[in-house]
Amino acid sequence: MATAYTPPEEGWATEPIERTEIIWIVLALSWCLFMFGWMIAWHWIGNQNMNNEAYRTTPEAYAKKVEDFTAKYTVRQDASDPSLPVVAPPPGSDVYLAASRWQWRPVLEFQKGKSYRVHISSLDWQHGFALLPENINFQAYPGYEQVITMTPNKTGTFGIACNEFCGIGHHIMLGRIYVKE
Amino acid sequence: MAITTAQSPFRIDPLTGMRIDLKAQALVKINAVLAVVFLLVGGAAGLLVALTRWPAVHLLPADLFYMALTAHGVVALMVWIIFFEMAVIYFCASTVLSCRLATPGWAWVQVVLMTVGAAITAVAILQGNSSVMMTSYVPMDAAPHFYLGLILFAVGALIGCFVFLGTLVIAKEEQTYKGSLPLTVYGCLIAVIIAIFTIASGAIILIPTFLWSLGLIESIDPMMYRVIWWAFGHSSQQINVTAHITIWYTVASLAFGAKPMSEKVSRTAFLLYILFLQLGSVHHLLSDPGMSSAYKIFNTSYMMYMAVLASMIHGLTVPGAIEVAQRRNGYNNGLFEWLRKCPWGNPVFACTILSIIIFGFIGGITGVTMSVEQVNMIIHNTIYVPGHFHGTVAGGTTLAFMGLTYYLIPVLFQRELILPWLAKIQPWLFGIGIAVFGVALMGAGTLGVPRRHHDMTFAGQALSFEWPGMAYMMMAVGEIGGVVSVVGGAAFCVIVVGSILVGKKVPADAKCIVAPHADRNADKHIGMGGFEAPGTFVLALTLFVCLVLYYFINFKYLATVWTLA
Ligand code: HEM
Ligand SMILES: [Cu+2]
Ligand SMILES: [Cu+2]
């Protein structure tokens, strides 16, 4: 009798397929097609999607944008670290967040239920935007500026950690977003 | 018994009746031994990493942690696995086809290049200025010899692929087999085809990166790097999947005399990997900027997830083939008599069945879920990801390779296993350890704990973030599972090396260990309700229900986070 390690019996290509396999294949294939459809459908029925808006930039150009943005909307210094400005942009506006070794700057303040066009880019190596405890994660590259429209649905203090390894200070790389009513 | 032909001396193995080319045998042995040595090194680094990520232990300082993690990723994933795959493809092409190995000289070049390459990269890592993780994302830079070692290693592997293909040509010409290739060899062929694509991608990205590290190229675009690196990184995982599934089929035949349920179905499923899997690397880039959703969705699914389908097929047909064989051999009662009567204490079988279960339930279900464009946003780069892929590469591939090793020791090394009691529990230690590790890390990842991270407490940081107690607990439980699996891994290395060095010689008149085809129920209908493998079908349905539930649970969780558009 043939086994996996001996050549198959002649006529293997036309041998009928047993019921167990047929039913399983049909079931699995249906599910696969469903998953494909669902991924598209979520762009219409779901509220969490990437719009994949992105631009080429340079670290210098992006740093300048972040600096101007910070200067324009700073409202106070942070209570945990008075050297850090807290920036509260108006709802609907463009927000510039920079990753660099090893910080996410500036600290942001949003209003619950309001939308912000958050730009994310790196000034040096690759980093990972990780919003905690929401657990929303994006890759940040130098030279590419990604825009995600975020609408906080709860208030509180949210951390931003880095989840792409970026050198020896990777684990101390932090930022923060405050969301108020 | 040794017989000699004009080309190359062979021996007939008493345990299996196989005709073994002695030159091939030496090469399979050396690759397997090197693989196991590197598994030991990779496992030791894994232990250090696990003991650091266990919050209460927090063993290493940051610099050593990142160094150990780079070493663990490179050595465990690339070096151990690929050395073992070289052993597998040489074994399948020569021994399974009763053929002499093509160009054994070149095969030795493979061994030397891969060893030297791995050593150079290891030195670079240990020197401390190449702690860049195995992915080495630009513009973070490693020392030039970090990349050079990897390139040499890859060239060696490519030579091994051509030796395999050359051997198939010889086998065909010298007609050492009749008809179509056995499924075992066919599976290897698929793996080798994917490997050639993989190594080409690796060369396209690593050679320029090497030149860049030498200052000969100005810069490398980070997005281009990730796209091409993952064409390499992703498809290399498909080599592993293809190789370990091939081993599943082979062990089912060796241990039970099982015949693939349908050659046609299994072969088509393998073919789907080439057509749909290896190019689908964008699921590593779902949360990256710069690519449209349409492309992301298309690339991860090819509109129908044919690769997922293929794995689901193998997941059914391997246990299905075992069930049919067991039923034919007399265990035809009820749904699961065949399963109860499996040789659970035999490490070859235990490794294989655990590999199937862990790969399906832990690696598979989570892999399908996290490659959904939107769900990826709540998983990307969290510790969930290592949780998932230890289910695939450690629980799936590594465990399957361990099972095959237990089989090869008496056949190729002609030694009996030492410490049979340890060999009996070893698969369970490693398998259960990795399963706990994987599941707990996924739990922590669901809470957002990042991967590749030295200090989840963010000690001393002004903007520090407080985790829920559950996150710490999950990390502790996971790493305890990790330690258990390291014990299992070490036991494996001890048994293998010990058996080779001091194991009892297998006598020349030993009786055959390949499962007989008793076929006691050959004339009877087997199975239930018109199904030849009803038990397997029920198990597969269980997997299906878990997958569907888990998929929607993730969407339910996704729906609670901030609105993102
Ligand atoms: C022996 C038991 C093992 C233990 C305890 C273990 C433990 C770990 C831990 C704790 C991490 C770090 C996760 C993180 O912080 O991001 C890790 C990463 C990793 N492990 Fe393992 N592991 C084991 C076996 C394996 C095996 C057998 C393989 C491959 C076949 C493997 C491949 C990897 C890879 C590729 C990474 C990712 C490295 C990176 O992020 O660059 N591990 N492992
Ligand atoms: Cu970072
Ligand atoms: Cu980082």
PDB file of N, CA, C and O in Angstrom, chain B residues 235-299:
ATOM      1  N   SER B 235       8.175  34.508   3.758  1.00  0.00           N
ATOM      2  CA  SER B 235       8.216  33.256   3.007  1.00  0.00           C
ATOM      3  C   SER B 235       9.125  32.242   3.698  1.00  0.00           C
ATOM      4  O   SER B 235       8.916  31.036   3.563  1.00  0.00           O
ATOM      5  N   SER B 236      10.091  32.732   4.499  1.00  0.00           N
ATOM      6  CA  SER B 236      10.898  31.742   5.212  1.00  0.00           C
ATOM      7  C   SER B 236      10.024  30.967   6.211  1.00  0.00           C
ATOM      8  O   SER B 236      10.271  29.799   6.489  1.00  0.00           O
ATOM      9  N   GLN B 237       8.982  31.620   6.709  1.00  0.00           N
ATOM     10  CA  GLN B 237       8.075  30.887   7.592  1.00  0.00           C
ATOM     11  C   GLN B 237       7.246  29.870   6.815  1.00  0.00           C
ATOM     12  O   GLN B 237       6.804  28.858   7.352  1.00  0.00           O
ATOM     13  N   GLN B 238       7.032  30.166   5.536  1.00  0.00           N
ATOM     14  CA  GLN B 238       6.276  29.196   4.736  1.00  0.00           C
ATOM     15  C   GLN B 238       7.117  27.966   4.434  1.00  0.00           C
ATOM     16  O   GLN B 238       6.591  26.865   4.263  1.00  0.00           O
ATOM     17  N   ILE B 239       8.450  28.158   4.372  1.00  0.00           N
ATOM     18  CA  ILE B 239       9.311  26.985   4.231  1.00  0.00           C
ATOM     19  C   ILE B 239       9.094  26.102   5.457  1.00  0.00           C
ATOM     20  O   ILE B 239       8.928  24.886   5.354  1.00  0.00           O
ATOM     21  N   ASN B 240       9.095  26.753   6.624  1.00  0.00           N
ATOM     22  CA  ASN B 240       8.945  25.981   7.858  1.00  0.00           C
ATOM     23  C   ASN B 240       7.614  25.243   7.899  1.00  0.00           C
ATOM     24  O   ASN B 240       7.558  24.065   8.259  1.00  0.00           O
ATOM     25  N   VAL B 241       6.559  25.942   7.535  1.00  0.00           N
ATOM     26  CA  VAL B 241       5.236  25.318   7.573  1.00  0.00           C
ATOM     27  C   VAL B 241       5.215  24.116   6.622  1.00  0.00           C
ATOM     28  O   VAL B 241       4.777  23.020   6.979  1.00  0.00           O
ATOM     29  N   THR B 242       5.707  24.347   5.416  1.00  0.00           N
ATOM     30  CA  THR B 242       5.689  23.270   4.433  1.00  0.00           C
ATOM     31  C   THR B 242       6.531  22.093   4.924  1.00  0.00           C
ATOM     32  O   THR B 242       6.120  20.933   4.820  1.00  0.00           O
ATOM     33  N   ALA B 243       7.693  22.412   5.503  1.00  0.00           N
ATOM     34  CA  ALA B 243       8.561  21.329   5.975  1.00  0.00           C
ATOM     35  C   ALA B 243       7.901  20.567   7.120  1.00  0.00           C
ATOM     36  O   ALA B 243       7.909  19.329   7.139  1.00  0.00           O
ATOM     37  N   HIS B 244       7.295  21.279   8.055  1.00  0.00           N
ATOM     38  CA  HIS B 244       6.783  20.506   9.195  1.00  0.00           C
ATOM     39  C   HIS B 244       5.513  19.752   8.829  1.00  0.00           C
ATOM     40  O   HIS B 244       5.261  18.680   9.362  1.00  0.00           O
ATOM     41  N   ILE B 245       4.739  20.277   7.895  1.00  0.00           N
ATOM     42  CA  ILE B 245       3.560  19.516   7.463  1.00  0.00           C
ATOM     43  C   ILE B 245       4.005  18.255   6.712  1.00  0.00           C
ATOM     44  O   ILE B 245       3.429  17.178   6.866  1.00  0.00           O
ATOM     45  N   THR B 246       5.055  18.405   5.915  1.00  0.00           N
ATOM     46  CA  THR B 246       5.609  17.227   5.239  1.00  0.00           C
ATOM     47  C   THR B 246       6.008  16.170   6.265  1.00  0.00           C
ATOM     48  O   THR B 246       5.757  14.972   6.092  1.00  0.00           O
ATOM     49  N   ILE B 247       6.589  16.632   7.368  1.00  0.00           N
ATOM     50  CA  ILE B 247       6.983  15.686   8.414  1.00  0.00           C
ATOM     51  C   ILE B 247       5.748  15.045   9.051  1.00  0.00           C
ATOM     52  O   ILE B 247       5.743  13.846   9.342  1.00  0.00           O
ATOM     53  N   TRP B 248       4.692  15.836   9.243  1.00  0.00           N
ATOM     54  CA  TRP B 248       3.459  15.244   9.791  1.00  0.00           C
ATOM     55  C   TRP B 248       3.001  14.057   8.934  1.00  0.00           C
ATOM     56  O   TRP B 248       2.716  12.985   9.428  1.00  0.00           O
ATOM     57  N   TYR B 249       2.927  14.301   7.625  1.00  0.00           N
ATOM     58  CA  TYR B 249       2.480  13.229   6.734  1.00  0.00           C
ATOM     59  C   TYR B 249       3.404  12.024   6.841  1.00  0.00           C
ATOM     60  O   TYR B 249       2.968  10.874   6.861  1.00  0.00           O
ATOM     61  N   THR B 250       4.707  12.319   6.873  1.00  0.00           N
ATOM     62  CA  THR B 250       5.677  11.234   6.883  1.00  0.00           C
ATOM     63  C   THR B 250       5.561  10.405   8.159  1.00  0.00           C
ATOM     64  O   THR B 250       5.540   9.169   8.113  1.00  0.00           O
ATOM     65  N   VAL B 251       5.470  11.090   9.289  1.00  0.00           N
ATOM     66  CA  VAL B 251       5.376  10.360  10.551  1.00  0.00           C
ATOM     67  C   VAL B 251       4.068   9.556  10.602  1.00  0.00           C
ATOM     68  O   VAL B 251       4.050   8.418  11.085  1.00  0.00           O
ATOM     69  N   ALA B 252       2.988  10.131  10.071  1.00  0.00           N
ATOM     70  CA  ALA B 252       1.728   9.379  10.057  1.00  0.00           C
ATOM     71  C   ALA B 252       1.923   8.057   9.322  1.00  0.00           C
ATOM     72  O   ALA B 252       1.402   7.013   9.720  1.00  0.00           O
ATOM     73  N   SER B 253       2.698   8.103   8.247  1.00  0.00           N
ATOM     74  CA  SER B 253       2.954   6.863   7.499  1.00  0.00           C
ATOM     75  C   SER B 253       3.900   5.936   8.235  1.00  0.00           C
ATOM     76  O   SER B 253       3.698   4.723   8.287  1.00  0.00           O
ATOM     77  N   LEU B 254       4.948   6.496   8.820  1.00  0.00           N
ATOM     78  CA  LEU B 254       5.936   5.657   9.498  1.00  0.00           C
ATOM     79  C   LEU B 254       5.342   4.982  10.725  1.00  0.00           C
ATOM     80  O   LEU B 254       5.597   3.814  11.000  1.00  0.00           O
ATOM     81  N   ALA B 255       4.540   5.748  11.478  1.00  0.00           N
ATOM     82  CA  ALA B 255       4.072   5.222  12.755  1.00  0.00           C
ATOM     83  C   ALA B 255       2.803   4.390  12.619  1.00  0.00           C
ATOM     84  O   ALA B 255       2.527   3.547  13.460  1.00  0.00           O
ATOM     85  N   PHE B 256       2.003   4.657  11.597  1.00  0.00           N
ATOM     86  CA  PHE B 256       0.709   3.967  11.482  1.00  0.00           C
ATOM     87  C   PHE B 256       0.540   3.257  10.153  1.00  0.00           C
ATOM     88  O   PHE B 256      -0.491   2.651   9.906  1.00  0.00           O
ATOM     89  N   GLY B 257       1.503   3.401   9.270  1.00  0.00           N
ATOM     90  CA  GLY B 257       1.305   2.901   7.917  1.00  0.00           C
ATOM     91  C   GLY B 257       0.237   3.690   7.187  1.00  0.00           C
ATOM     92  O   GLY B 257      -0.374   3.210   6.235  1.00  0.00           O
ATOM     93  N   ALA B 258      -0.021   4.918   7.651  1.00  0.00           N
ATOM     94  CA  ALA B 258      -1.126   5.694   7.076  1.00  0.00           C
ATOM     95  C   ALA B 258      -0.823   6.106   5.641  1.00  0.00           C
ATOM     96  O   ALA B 258       0.295   6.459   5.296  1.00  0.00           O
ATOM     97  N   LYS B 259      -1.877   6.085   4.856  1.00  0.00           N
ATOM     98  CA  LYS B 259      -1.792   6.517   3.458  1.00  0.00           C
ATOM     99  C   LYS B 259      -2.504   7.871   3.421  1.00  0.00           C
ATOM    100  O   LYS B 259      -3.539   8.028   4.070  1.00  0.00           O
ATOM    101  N   PRO B 260      -1.958   8.855   2.721  1.00  0.00           N
ATOM    102  CA  PRO B 260      -2.673  10.138   2.655  1.00  0.00           C
ATOM    103  C   PRO B 260      -4.113   9.906   2.190  1.00  0.00           C
ATOM    104  O   PRO B 260      -4.352   9.085   1.304  1.00  0.00           O
ATOM    105  N   MET B 261      -5.071  10.588   2.824  1.00  0.00           N
ATOM    106  CA  MET B 261      -6.472  10.332   2.494  1.00  0.00           C
ATOM    107  C   MET B 261      -6.709  10.502   1.006  1.00  0.00           C
ATOM    108  O   MET B 261      -7.360   9.712   0.369  1.00  0.00           O
ATOM    109  N   SER B 262      -6.202  11.614   0.474  1.00  0.00           N
ATOM    110  CA  SER B 262      -6.290  11.817  -0.961  1.00  0.00           C
ATOM    111  C   SER B 262      -5.029  12.536  -1.398  1.00  0.00           C
ATOM    112  O   SER B 262      -4.769  13.659  -0.983  1.00  0.00           O
ATOM    113  N   GLU B 263      -4.244  11.859  -2.209  1.00  0.00           N
ATOM    114  CA  GLU B 263      -3.011  12.472  -2.699  1.00  0.00           C
ATOM    115  C   GLU B 263      -3.310  13.771  -3.427  1.00  0.00           C
ATOM    116  O   GLU B 263      -2.593  14.761  -3.313  1.00  0.00           O
ATOM    117  N   LYS B 264      -4.410  13.732  -4.163  1.00  0.00           N
ATOM    118  CA  LYS B 264      -4.770  14.883  -4.989  1.00  0.00           C
ATOM    119  C   LYS B 264      -5.009  16.110  -4.114  1.00  0.00           C
ATOM    120  O   LYS B 264      -4.485  17.182  -4.373  1.00  0.00           O
ATOM    121  N   VAL B 265      -5.790  15.913  -3.065  1.00  0.00           N
ATOM    122  CA  VAL B 265      -6.119  17.037  -2.185  1.00  0.00           C
ATOM    123  C   VAL B 265      -4.858  17.555  -1.499  1.00  0.00           C
ATOM    124  O   VAL B 265      -4.586  18.754  -1.471  1.00  0.00           O
ATOM    125  N   SER B 266      -4.057  16.651  -0.960  1.00  0.00           N
ATOM    126  CA  SER B 266      -2.871  17.088  -0.223  1.00  0.00           C
ATOM    127  C   SER B 266      -1.885  17.805  -1.137  1.00  0.00           C
ATOM    128  O   SER B 266      -1.294  18.817  -0.774  1.00  0.00           O
ATOM    129  N   ARG B 267      -1.717  17.280  -2.321  1.00  0.00           N
ATOM    130  CA  ARG B 267      -0.760  17.914  -3.239  1.00  0.00           C
ATOM    131  C   ARG B 267      -1.249  19.273  -3.698  1.00  0.00           C
ATOM    132  O   ARG B 267      -0.472  20.224  -3.824  1.00  0.00           O
ATOM    133  N   THR B 268      -2.550  19.363  -3.958  1.00  0.00           N
ATOM    134  CA  THR B 268      -3.088  20.662  -4.361  1.00  0.00           C
ATOM    135  C   THR B 268      -2.909  21.669  -3.228  1.00  0.00           C
ATOM    136  O   THR B 268      -2.543  22.821  -3.456  1.00  0.00           O
ATOM    137  N   ALA B 269      -3.141  21.197  -2.008  1.00  0.00           N
ATOM    138  CA  ALA B 269      -2.997  22.109  -0.874  1.00  0.00           C
ATOM    139  C   ALA B 269      -1.555  22.610  -0.774  1.00  0.00           C
ATOM    140  O   ALA B 269      -1.314  23.791  -0.530  1.00  0.00           O
ATOM    141  N   PHE B 270      -0.584  21.727  -0.995  1.00  0.00           N
ATOM    142  CA  PHE B 270       0.813  22.170  -0.988  1.00  0.00           C
ATOM    143  C   PHE B 270       1.062  23.212  -2.081  1.00  0.00           C
ATOM    144  O   PHE B 270       1.740  24.213  -1.869  1.00  0.00           O
ATOM    145  N   LEU B 271       0.483  22.948  -3.229  1.00  0.00           N
ATOM    146  CA  LEU B 271       0.692  23.855  -4.354  1.00  0.00           C
ATOM    147  C   LEU B 271       0.141  25.247  -4.031  1.00  0.00           C
ATOM    148  O   LEU B 271       0.706  26.265  -4.432  1.00  0.00           O
ATOM    149  N   LEU B 272      -0.949  25.282  -3.288  1.00  0.00           N
ATOM    150  CA  LEU B 272      -1.531  26.573  -2.927  1.00  0.00           C
ATOM    151  C   LEU B 272      -0.533  27.430  -2.152  1.00  0.00           C
ATOM    152  O   LEU B 272      -0.570  28.652  -2.232  1.00  0.00           O
ATOM    153  N   TYR B 273       0.364  26.782  -1.413  1.00  0.00           N
ATOM    154  CA  TYR B 273       1.356  27.564  -0.672  1.00  0.00           C
ATOM    155  C   TYR B 273       2.232  28.369  -1.626  1.00  0.00           C
ATOM    156  O   TYR B 273       2.555  29.522  -1.361  1.00  0.00           O
ATOM    157  N   ILE B 274       2.633  27.738  -2.713  1.00  0.00           N
ATOM    158  CA  ILE B 274       3.483  28.479  -3.652  1.00  0.00           C
ATOM    159  C   ILE B 274       2.693  29.615  -4.272  1.00  0.00           C
ATOM    160  O   ILE B 274       3.169  30.728  -4.402  1.00  0.00           O
ATOM    161  N   LEU B 275       1.458  29.303  -4.639  1.00  0.00           N
ATOM    162  CA  LEU B 275       0.696  30.296  -5.393  1.00  0.00           C
ATOM    163  C   LEU B 275       0.195  31.427  -4.513  1.00  0.00           C
ATOM    164  O   LEU B 275       0.110  32.563  -4.960  1.00  0.00           O
ATOM    165  N   PHE B 276      -0.171  31.118  -3.278  1.00  0.00           N
ATOM    166  CA  PHE B 276      -0.880  32.126  -2.495  1.00  0.00           C
ATOM    167  C   PHE B 276      -0.209  32.524  -1.193  1.00  0.00           C
ATOM    168  O   PHE B 276      -0.603  33.490  -0.584  1.00  0.00           O
ATOM    169  N   LEU B 277       0.721  31.759  -0.733  1.00  0.00           N
ATOM    170  CA  LEU B 277       1.233  32.062   0.592  1.00  0.00           C
ATOM    171  C   LEU B 277       2.469  32.922   0.543  1.00  0.00           C
ATOM    172  O   LEU B 277       2.588  33.922   1.215  1.00  0.00           O
ATOM    173  N   GLN B 278       3.401  32.519  -0.292  1.00  0.00           N
ATOM    174  CA  GLN B 278       4.711  33.108  -0.121  1.00  0.00           C
ATOM    175  C   GLN B 278       4.743  34.563  -0.554  1.00  0.00           C
ATOM    176  O   GLN B 278       5.595  35.309  -0.121  1.00  0.00           O
ATOM    177  N   LEU B 279       3.792  34.958  -1.397  1.00  0.00           N
ATOM    178  CA  LEU B 279       3.797  36.359  -1.809  1.00  0.00           C
ATOM    179  C   LEU B 279       2.951  37.213  -0.874  1.00  0.00           C
ATOM    180  O   LEU B 279       2.860  38.412  -1.044  1.00  0.00           O
ATOM    181  N   GLY B 280       2.321  36.573   0.098  1.00  0.00           N
ATOM    182  CA  GLY B 280       1.367  37.297   0.938  1.00  0.00           C
ATOM    183  C   GLY B 280       2.000  37.934   2.154  1.00  0.00           C
ATOM    184  O   GLY B 280       1.476  37.842   3.259  1.00  0.00           O
ATOM    185  N   SER B 281       3.118  38.620   1.963  1.00  0.00           N
ATOM    186  CA  SER B 281       3.866  39.070   3.140  1.00  0.00           C
ATOM    187  C   SER B 281       3.331  40.361   3.742  1.00  0.00           C
ATOM    188  O   SER B 281       3.787  40.785   4.789  1.00  0.00           O
ATOM    189  N   VAL B 282       2.373  40.995   3.082  1.00  0.00           N
ATOM    190  CA  VAL B 282       1.931  42.306   3.572  1.00  0.00           C
ATOM    191  C   VAL B 282       1.199  42.217   4.911  1.00  0.00           C
ATOM    192  O   VAL B 282       1.049  43.215   5.596  1.00  0.00           O
ATOM    193  N   HIS B 283       0.814  41.012   5.337  1.00  0.00           N
ATOM    194  CA  HIS B 283       0.169  40.967   6.647  1.00  0.00           C
ATOM    195  C   HIS B 283       1.139  41.351   7.776  1.00  0.00           C
ATOM    196  O   HIS B 283       0.713  41.557   8.895  1.00  0.00           O
ATOM    197  N   HIS B 284       2.418  41.471   7.461  1.00  0.00           N
ATOM    198  CA  HIS B 284       3.356  42.003   8.458  1.00  0.00           C
ATOM    199  C   HIS B 284       3.378  43.524   8.441  1.00  0.00           C
ATOM    200  O   HIS B 284       4.029  44.150   9.270  1.00  0.00           O
ATOM    201  N   LEU B 285       2.729  44.116   7.448  1.00  0.00           N
ATOM    202  CA  LEU B 285       2.841  45.563   7.236  1.00  0.00           C
ATOM    203  C   LEU B 285       1.477  46.230   7.304  1.00  0.00           C
ATOM    204  O   LEU B 285       1.290  47.317   6.780  1.00  0.00           O
ATOM    205  N   LEU B 286       0.511  45.548   7.930  1.00  0.00           N
ATOM    206  CA  LEU B 286      -0.852  46.072   7.881  1.00  0.00           C
ATOM    207  C   LEU B 286      -0.985  47.406   8.604  1.00  0.00           C
ATOM    208  O   LEU B 286      -1.828  48.220   8.260  1.00  0.00           O
ATOM    209  N   SER B 287      -0.166  47.637   9.622  1.00  0.00           N
ATOM    210  CA  SER B 287      -0.282  48.890  10.363  1.00  0.00           C
ATOM    211  C   SER B 287       0.823  49.867   9.986  1.00  0.00           C
ATOM    212  O   SER B 287       1.146  50.774  10.739  1.00  0.00           O
ATOM    213  N   ASP B 288       1.385  49.674   8.819  1.00  0.00           N
ATOM    214  CA  ASP B 288       2.427  50.567   8.315  1.00  0.00           C
ATOM    215  C   ASP B 288       1.813  51.663   7.455  1.00  0.00           C
ATOM    216  O   ASP B 288       0.764  51.461   6.849  1.00  0.00           O
ATOM    217  N   PRO B 289       2.500  52.798   7.363  1.00  0.00           N
ATOM    218  CA  PRO B 289       2.041  53.821   6.423  1.00  0.00           C
ATOM    219  C   PRO B 289       2.451  53.466   4.997  1.00  0.00           C
ATOM    220  O   PRO B 289       3.351  52.657   4.792  1.00  0.00           O
ATOM    221  N   GLY B 290       1.778  54.071   4.040  1.00  0.00           N
ATOM    222  CA  GLY B 290       2.311  54.044   2.687  1.00  0.00           C
ATOM    223  C   GLY B 290       1.738  53.016   1.753  1.00  0.00           C
ATOM    224  O   GLY B 290       2.170  52.911   0.615  1.00  0.00           O
ATOM    225  N   MET B 291       0.767  52.227   2.192  1.00  0.00           N
ATOM    226  CA  MET B 291       0.171  51.246   1.286  1.00  0.00           C
ATOM    227  C   MET B 291      -1.334  51.381   1.391  1.00  0.00           C
ATOM    228  O   MET B 291      -1.848  51.641   2.470  1.00  0.00           O
ATOM    229  N   SER B 292      -2.047  51.186   0.303  1.00  0.00           N
ATOM    230  CA  SER B 292      -3.502  51.379   0.353  1.00  0.00           C
ATOM    231  C   SER B 292      -4.177  50.189   1.032  1.00  0.00           C
ATOM    232  O   SER B 292      -3.657  49.079   1.037  1.00  0.00           O
ATOM    233  N   SER B 293      -5.366  50.443   1.568  1.00  0.00           N
ATOM    234  CA  SER B 293      -6.140  49.353   2.163  1.00  0.00           C
ATOM    235  C   SER B 293      -6.460  48.297   1.124  1.00  0.00           C
ATOM    236  O   SER B 293      -6.433  47.105   1.411  1.00  0.00           O
ATOM    237  N   ALA B 294      -6.767  48.750  -0.078  1.00  0.00           N
ATOM    238  CA  ALA B 294      -7.122  47.786  -1.114  1.00  0.00           C
ATOM    239  C   ALA B 294      -5.975  46.798  -1.311  1.00  0.00           C
ATOM    240  O   ALA B 294      -6.175  45.588  -1.368  1.00  0.00           O
ATOM    241  N   TYR B 295      -4.751  47.328  -1.356  1.00  0.00           N
ATOM    242  CA  TYR B 295      -3.626  46.432  -1.569  1.00  0.00           C
ATOM    243  C   TYR B 295      -3.401  45.538  -0.358  1.00  0.00           C
ATOM    244  O   TYR B 295      -3.138  44.344  -0.488  1.00  0.00           O
ATOM    245  N   LYS B 296      -3.531  46.123   0.827  1.00  0.00           N
ATOM    246  CA  LYS B 296      -3.336  45.311   2.032  1.00  0.00           C
ATOM    247  C   LYS B 296      -4.332  44.164   2.068  1.00  0.00           C
ATOM    248  O   LYS B 296      -3.974  43.011   2.350  1.00  0.00           O
ATOM    249  N   ILE B 297      -5.581  44.486   1.788  1.00  0.00           N
ATOM    250  CA  ILE B 297      -6.613  43.442   1.842  1.00  0.00           C
ATOM    251  C   ILE B 297      -6.362  42.401   0.753  1.00  0.00           C
ATOM    252  O   ILE B 297      -6.431  41.197   0.984  1.00  0.00           O
ATOM    253  N   PHE B 298      -6.020  42.875  -0.418  1.00  0.00           N
ATOM    254  CA  PHE B 298      -5.782  41.939  -1.507  1.00  0.00           C
ATOM    255  C   PHE B 298      -4.606  41.016  -1.189  1.00  0.00           C
ATOM    256  O   PHE B 298      -4.704  39.798  -1.290  1.00  0.00           O
ATOM    257  N   ASN B 299      -3.526  41.616  -0.739  1.00  0.00           N
ATOM    258  CA  ASN B 299      -2.328  40.809  -0.541  1.00  0.00           C
ATOM    259  C   ASN B 299      -2.477  39.798   0.591  1.00  0.00           C
ATOM    260  O   ASN B 299      -2.000  38.670   0.492  1.00  0.00           O
TER     261      ASN B 299
END
